[in-house]
CSV table of C-alpha atoms and ligand atoms in Angstrom, one decimal:
chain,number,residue,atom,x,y,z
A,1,UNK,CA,-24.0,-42.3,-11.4
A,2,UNK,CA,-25.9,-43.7,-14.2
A,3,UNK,CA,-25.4,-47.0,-13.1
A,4,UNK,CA,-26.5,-46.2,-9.9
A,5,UNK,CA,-29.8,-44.7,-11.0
A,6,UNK,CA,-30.1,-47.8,-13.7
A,7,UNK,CA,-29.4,-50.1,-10.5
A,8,UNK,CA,-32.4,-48.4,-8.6
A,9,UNK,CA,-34.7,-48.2,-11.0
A,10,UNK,CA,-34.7,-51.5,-12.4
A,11,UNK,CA,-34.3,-52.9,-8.7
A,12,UNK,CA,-37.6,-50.9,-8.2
A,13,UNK,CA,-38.9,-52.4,-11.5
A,14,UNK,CA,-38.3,-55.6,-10.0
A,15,UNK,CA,-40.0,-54.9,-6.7
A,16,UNK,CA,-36.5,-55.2,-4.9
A,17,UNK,CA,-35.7,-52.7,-2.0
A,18,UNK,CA,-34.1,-49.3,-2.6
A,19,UNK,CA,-31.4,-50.0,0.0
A,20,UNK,CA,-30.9,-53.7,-1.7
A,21,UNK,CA,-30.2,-51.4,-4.7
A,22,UNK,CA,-27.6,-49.5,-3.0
A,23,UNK,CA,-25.8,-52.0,-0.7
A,24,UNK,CA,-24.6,-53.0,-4.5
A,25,UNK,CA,-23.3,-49.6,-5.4
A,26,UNK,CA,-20.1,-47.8,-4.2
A,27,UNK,CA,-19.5,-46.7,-0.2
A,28,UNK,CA,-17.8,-43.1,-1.2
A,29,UNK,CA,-15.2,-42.4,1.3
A,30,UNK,CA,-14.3,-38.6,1.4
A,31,UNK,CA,-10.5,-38.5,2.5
A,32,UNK,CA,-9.4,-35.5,4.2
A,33,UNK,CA,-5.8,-35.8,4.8
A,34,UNK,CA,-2.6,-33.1,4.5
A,35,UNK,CA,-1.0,-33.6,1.2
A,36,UNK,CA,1.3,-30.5,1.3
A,37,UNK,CA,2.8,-29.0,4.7
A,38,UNK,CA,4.7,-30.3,7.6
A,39,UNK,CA,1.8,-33.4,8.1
A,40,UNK,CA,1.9,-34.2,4.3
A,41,UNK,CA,3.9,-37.4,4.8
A,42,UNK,CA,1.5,-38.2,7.8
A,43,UNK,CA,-1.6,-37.8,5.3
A,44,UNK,CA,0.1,-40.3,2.8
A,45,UNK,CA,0.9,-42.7,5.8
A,46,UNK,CA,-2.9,-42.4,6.9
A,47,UNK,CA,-4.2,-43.5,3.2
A,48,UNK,CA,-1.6,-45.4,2.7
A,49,UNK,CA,-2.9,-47.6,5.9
A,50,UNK,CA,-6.6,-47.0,4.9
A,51,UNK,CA,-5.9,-48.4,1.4
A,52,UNK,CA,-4.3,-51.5,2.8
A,53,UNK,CA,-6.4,-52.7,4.8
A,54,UNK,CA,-9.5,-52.4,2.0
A,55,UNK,CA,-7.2,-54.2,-0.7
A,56,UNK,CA,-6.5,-57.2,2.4
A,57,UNK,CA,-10.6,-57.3,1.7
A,58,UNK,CA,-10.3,-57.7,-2.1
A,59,UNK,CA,-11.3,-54.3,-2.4
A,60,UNK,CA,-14.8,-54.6,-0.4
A,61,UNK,CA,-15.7,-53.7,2.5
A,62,UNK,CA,-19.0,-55.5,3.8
A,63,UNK,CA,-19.7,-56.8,0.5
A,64,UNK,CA,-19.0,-52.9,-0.5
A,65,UNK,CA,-16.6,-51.7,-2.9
A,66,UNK,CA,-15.1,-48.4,-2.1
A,67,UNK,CA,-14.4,-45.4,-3.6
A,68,UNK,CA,-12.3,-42.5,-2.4
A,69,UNK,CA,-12.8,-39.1,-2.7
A,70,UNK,CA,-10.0,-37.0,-1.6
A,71,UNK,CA,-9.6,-33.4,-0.6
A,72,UNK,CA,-5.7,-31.8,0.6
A,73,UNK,CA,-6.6,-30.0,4.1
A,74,UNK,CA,-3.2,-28.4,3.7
A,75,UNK,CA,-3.5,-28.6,7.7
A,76,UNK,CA,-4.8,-25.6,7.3
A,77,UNK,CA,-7.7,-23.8,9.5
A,78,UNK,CA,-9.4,-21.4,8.1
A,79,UNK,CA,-9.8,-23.6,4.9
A,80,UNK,CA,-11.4,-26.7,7.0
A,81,UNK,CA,-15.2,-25.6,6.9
A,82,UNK,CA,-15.4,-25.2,2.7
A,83,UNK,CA,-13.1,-28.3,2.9
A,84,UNK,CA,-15.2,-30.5,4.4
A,85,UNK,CA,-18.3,-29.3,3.1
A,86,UNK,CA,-16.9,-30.0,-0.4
A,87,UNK,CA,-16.8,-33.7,0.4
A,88,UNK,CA,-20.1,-33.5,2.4
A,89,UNK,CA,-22.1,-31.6,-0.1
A,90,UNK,CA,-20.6,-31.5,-3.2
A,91,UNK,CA,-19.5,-35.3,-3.0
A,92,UNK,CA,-22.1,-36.6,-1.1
A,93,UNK,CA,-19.5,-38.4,0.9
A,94,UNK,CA,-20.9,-41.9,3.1
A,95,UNK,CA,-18.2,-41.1,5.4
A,96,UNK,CA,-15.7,-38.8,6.3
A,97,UNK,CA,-11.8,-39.6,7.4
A,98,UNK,CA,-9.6,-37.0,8.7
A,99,UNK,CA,-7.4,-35.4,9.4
A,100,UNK,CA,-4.3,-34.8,10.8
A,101,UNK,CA,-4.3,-31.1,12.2
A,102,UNK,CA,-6.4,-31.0,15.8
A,103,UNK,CA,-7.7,-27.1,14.5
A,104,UNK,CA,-9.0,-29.0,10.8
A,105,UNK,CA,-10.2,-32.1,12.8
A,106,UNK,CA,-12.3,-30.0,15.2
A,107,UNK,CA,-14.0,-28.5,12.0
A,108,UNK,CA,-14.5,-31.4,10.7
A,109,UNK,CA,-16.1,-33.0,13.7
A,110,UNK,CA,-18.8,-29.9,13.6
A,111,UNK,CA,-19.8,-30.5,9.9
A,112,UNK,CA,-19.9,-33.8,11.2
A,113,UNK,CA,-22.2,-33.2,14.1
A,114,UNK,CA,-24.4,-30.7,11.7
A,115,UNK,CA,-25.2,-33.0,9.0
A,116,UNK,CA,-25.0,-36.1,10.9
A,117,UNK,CA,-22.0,-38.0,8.8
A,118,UNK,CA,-20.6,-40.4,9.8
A,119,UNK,CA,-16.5,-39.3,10.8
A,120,UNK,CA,-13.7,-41.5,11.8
A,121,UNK,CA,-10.9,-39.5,13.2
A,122,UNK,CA,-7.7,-41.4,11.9
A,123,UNK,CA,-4.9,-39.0,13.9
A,124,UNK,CA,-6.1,-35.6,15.1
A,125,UNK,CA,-6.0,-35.9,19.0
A,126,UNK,CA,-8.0,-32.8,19.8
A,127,UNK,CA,-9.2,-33.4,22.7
A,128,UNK,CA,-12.7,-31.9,22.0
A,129,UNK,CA,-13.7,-34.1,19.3
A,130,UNK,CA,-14.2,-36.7,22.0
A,131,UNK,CA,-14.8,-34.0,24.2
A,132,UNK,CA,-17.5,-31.4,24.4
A,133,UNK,CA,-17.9,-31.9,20.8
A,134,UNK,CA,-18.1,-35.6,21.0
A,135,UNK,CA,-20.9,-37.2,18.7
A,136,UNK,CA,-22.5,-40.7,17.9
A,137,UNK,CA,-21.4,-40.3,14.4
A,138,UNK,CA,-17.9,-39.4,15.4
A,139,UNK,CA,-15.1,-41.9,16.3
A,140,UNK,CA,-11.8,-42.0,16.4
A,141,UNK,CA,-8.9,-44.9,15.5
A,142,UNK,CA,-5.9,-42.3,16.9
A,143,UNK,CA,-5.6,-41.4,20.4
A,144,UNK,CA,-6.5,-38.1,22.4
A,145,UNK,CA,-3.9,-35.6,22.9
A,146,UNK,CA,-4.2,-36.0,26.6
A,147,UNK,CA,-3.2,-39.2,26.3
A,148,UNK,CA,0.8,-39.7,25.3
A,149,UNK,CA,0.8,-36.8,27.3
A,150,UNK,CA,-0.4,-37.9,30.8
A,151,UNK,CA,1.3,-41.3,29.9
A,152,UNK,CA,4.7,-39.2,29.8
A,153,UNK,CA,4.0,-37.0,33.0
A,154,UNK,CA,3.9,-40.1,34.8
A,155,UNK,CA,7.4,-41.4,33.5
A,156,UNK,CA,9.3,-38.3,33.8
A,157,UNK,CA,7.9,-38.2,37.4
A,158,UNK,CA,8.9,-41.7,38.1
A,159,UNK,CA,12.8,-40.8,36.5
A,160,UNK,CA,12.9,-38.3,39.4
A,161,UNK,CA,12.8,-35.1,37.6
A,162,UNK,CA,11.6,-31.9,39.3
A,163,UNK,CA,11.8,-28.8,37.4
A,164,UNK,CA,10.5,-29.5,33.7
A,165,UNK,CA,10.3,-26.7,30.5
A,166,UNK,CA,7.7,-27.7,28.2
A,167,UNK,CA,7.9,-26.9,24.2
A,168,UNK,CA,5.5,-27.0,22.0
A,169,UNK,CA,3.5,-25.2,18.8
A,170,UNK,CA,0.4,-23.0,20.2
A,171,UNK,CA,-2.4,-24.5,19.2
A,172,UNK,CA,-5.1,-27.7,20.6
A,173,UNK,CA,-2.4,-30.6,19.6
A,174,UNK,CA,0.4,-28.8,21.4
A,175,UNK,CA,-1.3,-27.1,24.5
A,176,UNK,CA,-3.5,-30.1,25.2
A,177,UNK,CA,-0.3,-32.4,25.3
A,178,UNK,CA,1.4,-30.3,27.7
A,179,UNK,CA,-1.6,-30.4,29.7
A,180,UNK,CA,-1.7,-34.0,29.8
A,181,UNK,CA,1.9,-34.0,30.8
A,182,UNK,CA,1.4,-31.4,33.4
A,183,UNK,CA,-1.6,-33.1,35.0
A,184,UNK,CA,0.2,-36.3,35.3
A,185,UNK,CA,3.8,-34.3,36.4
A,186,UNK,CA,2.7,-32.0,38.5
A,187,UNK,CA,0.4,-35.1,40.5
A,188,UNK,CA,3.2,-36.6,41.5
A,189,UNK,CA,4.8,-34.0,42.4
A,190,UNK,CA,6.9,-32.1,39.4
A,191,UNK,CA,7.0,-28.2,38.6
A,192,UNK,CA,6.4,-27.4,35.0
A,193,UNK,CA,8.8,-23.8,35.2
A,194,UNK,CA,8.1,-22.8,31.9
A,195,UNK,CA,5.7,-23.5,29.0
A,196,UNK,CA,7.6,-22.5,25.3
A,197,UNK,CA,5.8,-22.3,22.4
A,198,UNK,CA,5.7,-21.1,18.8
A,199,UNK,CA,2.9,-20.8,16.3
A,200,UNK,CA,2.5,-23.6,13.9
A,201,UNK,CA,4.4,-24.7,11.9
A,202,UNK,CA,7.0,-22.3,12.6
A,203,UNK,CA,10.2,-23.9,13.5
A,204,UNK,CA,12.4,-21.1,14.1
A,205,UNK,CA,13.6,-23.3,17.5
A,206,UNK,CA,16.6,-21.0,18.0
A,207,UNK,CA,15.8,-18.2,20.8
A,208,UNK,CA,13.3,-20.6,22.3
A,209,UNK,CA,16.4,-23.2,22.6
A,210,UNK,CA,18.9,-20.4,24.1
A,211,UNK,CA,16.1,-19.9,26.8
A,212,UNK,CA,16.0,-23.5,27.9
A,213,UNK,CA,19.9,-23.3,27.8
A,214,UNK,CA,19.8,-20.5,30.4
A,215,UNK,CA,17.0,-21.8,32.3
A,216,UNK,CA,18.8,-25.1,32.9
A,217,UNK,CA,15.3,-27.5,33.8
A,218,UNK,CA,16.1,-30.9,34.7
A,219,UNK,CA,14.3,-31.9,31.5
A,220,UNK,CA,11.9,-31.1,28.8
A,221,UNK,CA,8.8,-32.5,27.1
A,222,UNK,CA,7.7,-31.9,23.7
A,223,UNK,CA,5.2,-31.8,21.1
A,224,UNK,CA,6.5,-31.6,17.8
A,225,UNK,CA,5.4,-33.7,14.7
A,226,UNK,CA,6.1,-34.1,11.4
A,227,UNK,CA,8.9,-32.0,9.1
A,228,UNK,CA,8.3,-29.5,12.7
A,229,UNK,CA,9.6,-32.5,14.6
A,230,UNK,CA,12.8,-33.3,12.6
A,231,UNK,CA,13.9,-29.9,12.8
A,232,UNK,CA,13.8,-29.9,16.6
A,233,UNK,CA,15.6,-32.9,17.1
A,234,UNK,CA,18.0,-31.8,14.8
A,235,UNK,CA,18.6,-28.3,16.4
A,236,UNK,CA,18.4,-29.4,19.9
A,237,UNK,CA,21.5,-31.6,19.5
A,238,UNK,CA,22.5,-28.9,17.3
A,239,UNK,CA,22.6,-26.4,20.6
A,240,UNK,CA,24.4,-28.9,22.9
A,241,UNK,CA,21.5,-29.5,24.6
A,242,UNK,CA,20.7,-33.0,24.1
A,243,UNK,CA,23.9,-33.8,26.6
A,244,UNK,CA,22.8,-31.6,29.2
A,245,UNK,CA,18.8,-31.7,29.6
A,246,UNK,CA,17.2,-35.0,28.5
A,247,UNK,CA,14.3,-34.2,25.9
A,248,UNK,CA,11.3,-36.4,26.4
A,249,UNK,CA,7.9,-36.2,24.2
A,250,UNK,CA,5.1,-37.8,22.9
A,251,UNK,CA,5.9,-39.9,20.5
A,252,UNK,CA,5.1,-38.2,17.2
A,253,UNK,CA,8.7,-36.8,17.7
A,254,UNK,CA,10.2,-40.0,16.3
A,255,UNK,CA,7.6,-41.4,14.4
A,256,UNK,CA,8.1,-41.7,10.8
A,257,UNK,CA,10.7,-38.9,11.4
A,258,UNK,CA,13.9,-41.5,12.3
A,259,UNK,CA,15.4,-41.4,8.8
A,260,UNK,CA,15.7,-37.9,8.7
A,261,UNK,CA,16.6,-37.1,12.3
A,262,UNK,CA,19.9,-40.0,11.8
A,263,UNK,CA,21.9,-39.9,15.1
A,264,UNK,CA,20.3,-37.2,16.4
A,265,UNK,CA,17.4,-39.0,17.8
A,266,UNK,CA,19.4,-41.9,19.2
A,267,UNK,CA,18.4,-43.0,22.5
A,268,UNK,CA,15.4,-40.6,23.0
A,269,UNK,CA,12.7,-41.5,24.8
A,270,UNK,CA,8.6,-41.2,23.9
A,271,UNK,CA,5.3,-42.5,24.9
A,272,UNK,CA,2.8,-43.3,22.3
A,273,UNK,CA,0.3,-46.0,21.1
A,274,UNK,CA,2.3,-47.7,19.1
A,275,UNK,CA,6.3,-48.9,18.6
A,276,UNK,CA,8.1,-50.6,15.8
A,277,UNK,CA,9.1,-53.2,17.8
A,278,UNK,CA,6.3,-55.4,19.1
A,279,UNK,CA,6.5,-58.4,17.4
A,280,UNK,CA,3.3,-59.3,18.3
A,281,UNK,CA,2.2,-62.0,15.3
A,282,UNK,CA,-0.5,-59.4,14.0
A,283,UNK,CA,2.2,-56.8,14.3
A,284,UNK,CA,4.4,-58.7,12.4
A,285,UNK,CA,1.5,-59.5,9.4
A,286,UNK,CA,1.1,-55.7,9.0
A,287,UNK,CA,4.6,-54.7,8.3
A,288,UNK,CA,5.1,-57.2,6.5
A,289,UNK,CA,2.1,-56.5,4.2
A,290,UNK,CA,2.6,-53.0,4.3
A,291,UNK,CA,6.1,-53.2,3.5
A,292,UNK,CA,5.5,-55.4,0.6
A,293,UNK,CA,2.9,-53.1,-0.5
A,294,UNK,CA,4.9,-49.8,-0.3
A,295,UNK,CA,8.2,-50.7,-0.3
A,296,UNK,CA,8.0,-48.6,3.0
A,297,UNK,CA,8.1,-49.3,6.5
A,298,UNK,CA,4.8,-48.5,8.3
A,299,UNK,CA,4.8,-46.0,11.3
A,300,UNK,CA,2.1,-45.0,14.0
A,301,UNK,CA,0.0,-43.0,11.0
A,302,UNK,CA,-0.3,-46.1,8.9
A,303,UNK,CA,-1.7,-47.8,12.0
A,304,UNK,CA,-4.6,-45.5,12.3
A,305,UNK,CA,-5.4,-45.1,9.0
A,306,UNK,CA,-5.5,-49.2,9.1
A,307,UNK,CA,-7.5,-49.1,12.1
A,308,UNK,CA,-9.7,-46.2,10.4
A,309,UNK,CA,-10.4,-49.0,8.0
A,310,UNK,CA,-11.2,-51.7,10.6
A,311,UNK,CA,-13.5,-49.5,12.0
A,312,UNK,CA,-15.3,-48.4,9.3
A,313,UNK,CA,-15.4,-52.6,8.4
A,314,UNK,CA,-17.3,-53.6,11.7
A,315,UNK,CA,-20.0,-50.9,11.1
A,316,UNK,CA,-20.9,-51.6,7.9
A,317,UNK,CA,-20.6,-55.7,8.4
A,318,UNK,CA,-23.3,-54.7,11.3
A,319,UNK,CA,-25.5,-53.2,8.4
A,320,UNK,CA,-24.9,-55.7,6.0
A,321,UNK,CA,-23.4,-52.4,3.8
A,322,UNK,CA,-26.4,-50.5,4.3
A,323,UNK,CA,-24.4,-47.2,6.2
A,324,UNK,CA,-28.1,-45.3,6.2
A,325,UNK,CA,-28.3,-47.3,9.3
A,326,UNK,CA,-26.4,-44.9,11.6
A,327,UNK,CA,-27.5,-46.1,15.2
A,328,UNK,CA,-26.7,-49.6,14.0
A,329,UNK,CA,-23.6,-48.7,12.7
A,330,UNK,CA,-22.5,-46.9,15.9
A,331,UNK,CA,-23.8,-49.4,18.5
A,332,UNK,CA,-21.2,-52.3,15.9
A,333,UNK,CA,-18.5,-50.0,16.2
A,334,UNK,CA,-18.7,-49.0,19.7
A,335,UNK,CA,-19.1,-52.9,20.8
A,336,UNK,CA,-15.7,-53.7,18.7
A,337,UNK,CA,-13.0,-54.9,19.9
A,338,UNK,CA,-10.2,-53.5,16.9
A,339,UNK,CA,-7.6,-56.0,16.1
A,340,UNK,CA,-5.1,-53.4,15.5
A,341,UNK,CA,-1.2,-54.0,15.0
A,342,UNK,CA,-0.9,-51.8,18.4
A,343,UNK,CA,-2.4,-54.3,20.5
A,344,UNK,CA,-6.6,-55.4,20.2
A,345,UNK,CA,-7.9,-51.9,21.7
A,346,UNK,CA,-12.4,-51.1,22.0
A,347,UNK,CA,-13.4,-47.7,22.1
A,348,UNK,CA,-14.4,-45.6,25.5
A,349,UNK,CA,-18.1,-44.1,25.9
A,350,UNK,CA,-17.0,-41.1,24.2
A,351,UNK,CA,-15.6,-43.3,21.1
A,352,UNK,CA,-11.4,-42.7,22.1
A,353,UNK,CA,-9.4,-45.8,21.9
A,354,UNK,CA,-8.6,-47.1,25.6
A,355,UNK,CA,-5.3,-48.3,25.3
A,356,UNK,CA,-1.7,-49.4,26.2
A,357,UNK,CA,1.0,-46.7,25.9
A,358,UNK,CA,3.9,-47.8,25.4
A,359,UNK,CA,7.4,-46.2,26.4
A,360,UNK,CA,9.2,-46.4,23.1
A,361,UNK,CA,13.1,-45.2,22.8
A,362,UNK,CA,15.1,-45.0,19.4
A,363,UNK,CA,17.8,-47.2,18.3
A,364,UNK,CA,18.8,-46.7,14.9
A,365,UNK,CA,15.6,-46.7,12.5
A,366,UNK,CA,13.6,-48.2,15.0
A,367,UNK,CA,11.4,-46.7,18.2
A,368,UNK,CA,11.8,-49.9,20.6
A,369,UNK,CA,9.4,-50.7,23.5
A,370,UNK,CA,10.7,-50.5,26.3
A,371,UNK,CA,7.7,-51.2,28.3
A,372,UNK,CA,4.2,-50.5,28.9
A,373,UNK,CA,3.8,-46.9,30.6
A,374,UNK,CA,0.1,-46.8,31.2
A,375,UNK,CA,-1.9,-49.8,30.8
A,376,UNK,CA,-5.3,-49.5,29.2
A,377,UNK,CA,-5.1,-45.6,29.3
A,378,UNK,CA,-8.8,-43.9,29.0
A,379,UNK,CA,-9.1,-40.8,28.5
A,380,UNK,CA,-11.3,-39.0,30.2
A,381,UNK,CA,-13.6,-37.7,27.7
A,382,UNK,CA,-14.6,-34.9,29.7
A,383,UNK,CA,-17.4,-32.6,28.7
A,384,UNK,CA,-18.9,-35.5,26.3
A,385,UNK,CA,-22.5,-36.4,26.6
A,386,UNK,CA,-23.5,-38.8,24.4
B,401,PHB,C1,-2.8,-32.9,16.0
B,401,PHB,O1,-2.8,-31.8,15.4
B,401,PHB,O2,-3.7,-33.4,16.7
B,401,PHB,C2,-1.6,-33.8,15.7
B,401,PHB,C3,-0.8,-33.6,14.6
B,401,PHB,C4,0.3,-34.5,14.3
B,401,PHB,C5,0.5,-35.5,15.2
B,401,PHB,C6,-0.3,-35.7,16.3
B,401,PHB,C7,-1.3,-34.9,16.6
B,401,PHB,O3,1.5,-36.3,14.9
C-alpha cells in the first residue's frame, strides 16, 4: 500500500497521470471459489486454471501483475452477500471471479450490479446472471445451466426415448438444467413423468433410486456435480439400475469425477462444453501445460477458470491496464473472440459463451467426444436487457 501511495505521489510530483501511476501497481483479483464442500475440488480446478494462464503471461496481465485475494464461499447461500462484500469492500477487489454454486453466484452477480465491479463468472450457470440479472460488468467464461441441458433434451429425443425421470438437487443449477432438458425433450416429442430431487448437497440417493426402479422410465437425466455426482454414479450401479434405465446428464457428472467413480461411469453418456479428448493443437498445449504444472489432468473447471483469465486479459489489453475504464473494458471483452482449449467461443449479447456442445461418453479416465450435439448453442438470455 505504501508503495502504491509513494508511486502516486511522486508520479504526481512529477506531473505524471494518476492512472499512469496505477497501471504500474497491482490488478487485485478477489477469488471467490469453494474450498470446503462437495465443489471444493471444482474451486481448486477454477484457480488452478486462472493461475495458469497468468504465469503463461510471466505473471502480468496487460503489463499488470496480479494479486489474488481469496475468500472460501463454502458453496454456501446465506454466507454469499458478507462474502462478497469482504472482497468488494474490505479488499477493494478490481475484479471479482466466482463461483461455483448458481445460489452464491446469483449473490455475487447483485453486489456486482450494486457497486458496479467488474465479475467474471468462471462456472456457476445460473441462468439469471445472464438473465434478468444480467449486467455490463458481468460476464461469464462457463456456460448457462440451460445449456448442457437443452443440448441433452435433443439427444435423448433423437435416441428414441419417450418416458424420461429427471434427478436432480433443488435448487437454480439443478431445476434450470432439467428445464433445459425438458424444453428441448418434450419439443420433440418426450414426456418428462417425473421430476426427483433432493436438497443440496444431500446425497441420500436411496429412496429416490427405489422410486425410479418402480417407475421403470425409459431413461433418466441428471444433474449432479462434484463429491454429489460420484456418489450417484456409484449408487445407481449400486441399485442395478445402470443395466436397466440408461442414465444421461449434463456433463458435470463425469467431470473431474472419473477417478473416483472407476467402472461405474463406463460408457455413460453427457453433453457439456468441453471433453478430454479433442486433440485440437490448443487443446493439446493446455493439458500439456497444465499437466506439467500440476501434476494433474485438467477437467472442464480448469478450462473456465483459464478462460476466466483470457477474459479478464482482453479487457484490460483494451485499457492498456487501466480497469477504471469499465465501458472500454466491456465493449474488448464482448468483441473477443476467446481462444479457449474448448474450441475459440465470443460471448452472446447478454455475455454467455455461444458455443459447441459436445456429446462426451466415458472410457476409462477419459470423457471422449463423440460428436458435436448442438453447434454454436446460444442461450437465450431471456429477461436480459443490457
Ligand atoms: C451451479 O451451481 O451452477 C453448478 C455447480 C457445479 C457444476 C455446475 C453448475 O458442476
Amino acid at each position: 500500500m505504501s508503495f502504491v501511495r509513494t508511486a502516486i505521489a511522486a508520479s504526481l510530483a512529477l506531473g505524471v497521470s494518476v492512472t499512469q501511476a496505477q497501471v504500474a501497481t497491482k490488478i487485485k483479483v478477489g477469488l471467490m471459489l469453494p474450498a470446503t464442500g462437495t465443489f471444493a475440488s471444482l474451486g481448486t480446478a477454477i484457480e488452478n486454471g486462472f493461475r495458469l494462464y497468468v504465469t503463461e503471461q510471466g505473471g502480468k496481465v496487460a503489463g499488470r501483475e496480479i494479486e489474488f485475494v481469496k475468500v472460501d464461499d463454502e458453496s454456501e447461500p446465506s454466507k454469499a452477500t458478507d462474502n462478497v462484500n469482504k472482497l468488494i469492500k474490505r479488499d477493494n477487489v478490481d475484479v471479482l471471479v466466482g463461483t461455483v454454486h448458481s445460489g452464491v453466484a446469483m449473490a455475487m452477480a447483485k453486489a456486482a450490479k450494486d457497486t458496479g465491479t467488474i465479475l467474471i463468472v468462471p462456472n456457476a450457470g445460473a441462468d439469471a446472471v445472464t438473465g434478468p440479472m444480467c449486467g455490463a460488468n458481468i460476464f461469464r467464461s462457463s456456460f448457462s445451466n440451460w445449456q448442457p441441458g437443452y443440448a441433452m433434451g435433443e439427444v435423448v429425443a433423437k435416441k428414441g426415448h419417450k418416458n424420461v425421470v429427471t434427478i436432480t438437487w433443488k435448487y437454480a443449477a439443478g431445476d434450470e438444467s432439467v428445464r433445459g432438458f425438458k424444453e428441448a425433450f418434450e419439443k420433440a416429442g418426450g414426456k418428462v413423468v417425473k421430476e426427483l430431487s433432493l436438497p443440496f448437497p444431500n446425497v441420500e440417493f436411496q429412496a429416490l433410486l427405489t422410486e425410479i426402479a418402480s417407475t421403470k422410465p425409459d431413461a433418466v437425466y441428471t444433474f449432479f456435480a462434484g463429491g454429489g455426482a460420484v456418489k450417484f454414479v456409484k449408487d445407481y450401479a449400486a441399485a442395478g439400475l445402470k443395466k436397466s434405465v440408461p442414465l444421461y446428464g449434463a456433463g458435470f457428472l463425469t467431470d473431474g469425477t472419473l477417478e473416483a467413480q472407476g467402472g461405474d461411469a463406463d460408457g455413460l453418456l453427457t453433453t457439456l462444453h468441453y471433453a478430454d479428448s479433442l486433440g485440437t493443437p490448443r487443446d493439446n498445449a493446455f493439458r500439456a501445460s497444465y499437466a506439467k504444472t500440476y501434476k494433474l489432468q485438467p477437467d472442464v473447471y480448469a478450462v473456465q477458470g483459464y478462460d476466466a483469465a483470457q477474459m479478464l486479459a482482453a479487457g484490460l489489453a483494451a485499457v492498456k491496464g487501466d480497469i477504471s475504464k469499465k465501458a472500454e473494458f466491456a465493449a474488448a471483452v464482448e468483441k473477443a473472440t476467446i481462444d479457449s482449449p474448448r474450441g475459440a467461443f465470443t460471448l452472446g449479447k447478454s455475455h454467455n459463451p455461444v458455443q459447441d456442445i459436445y456429446l462426451r461418453q466415458v472410457s476409462g479416465a477419459e470423457n471422449k467426444v463423440v460428436e458435436v450435439a448442438s453447434k454454436a448453442l446460444a442461450d437465450p438470455g431471456r429477461g436480459c436487457r443490457l
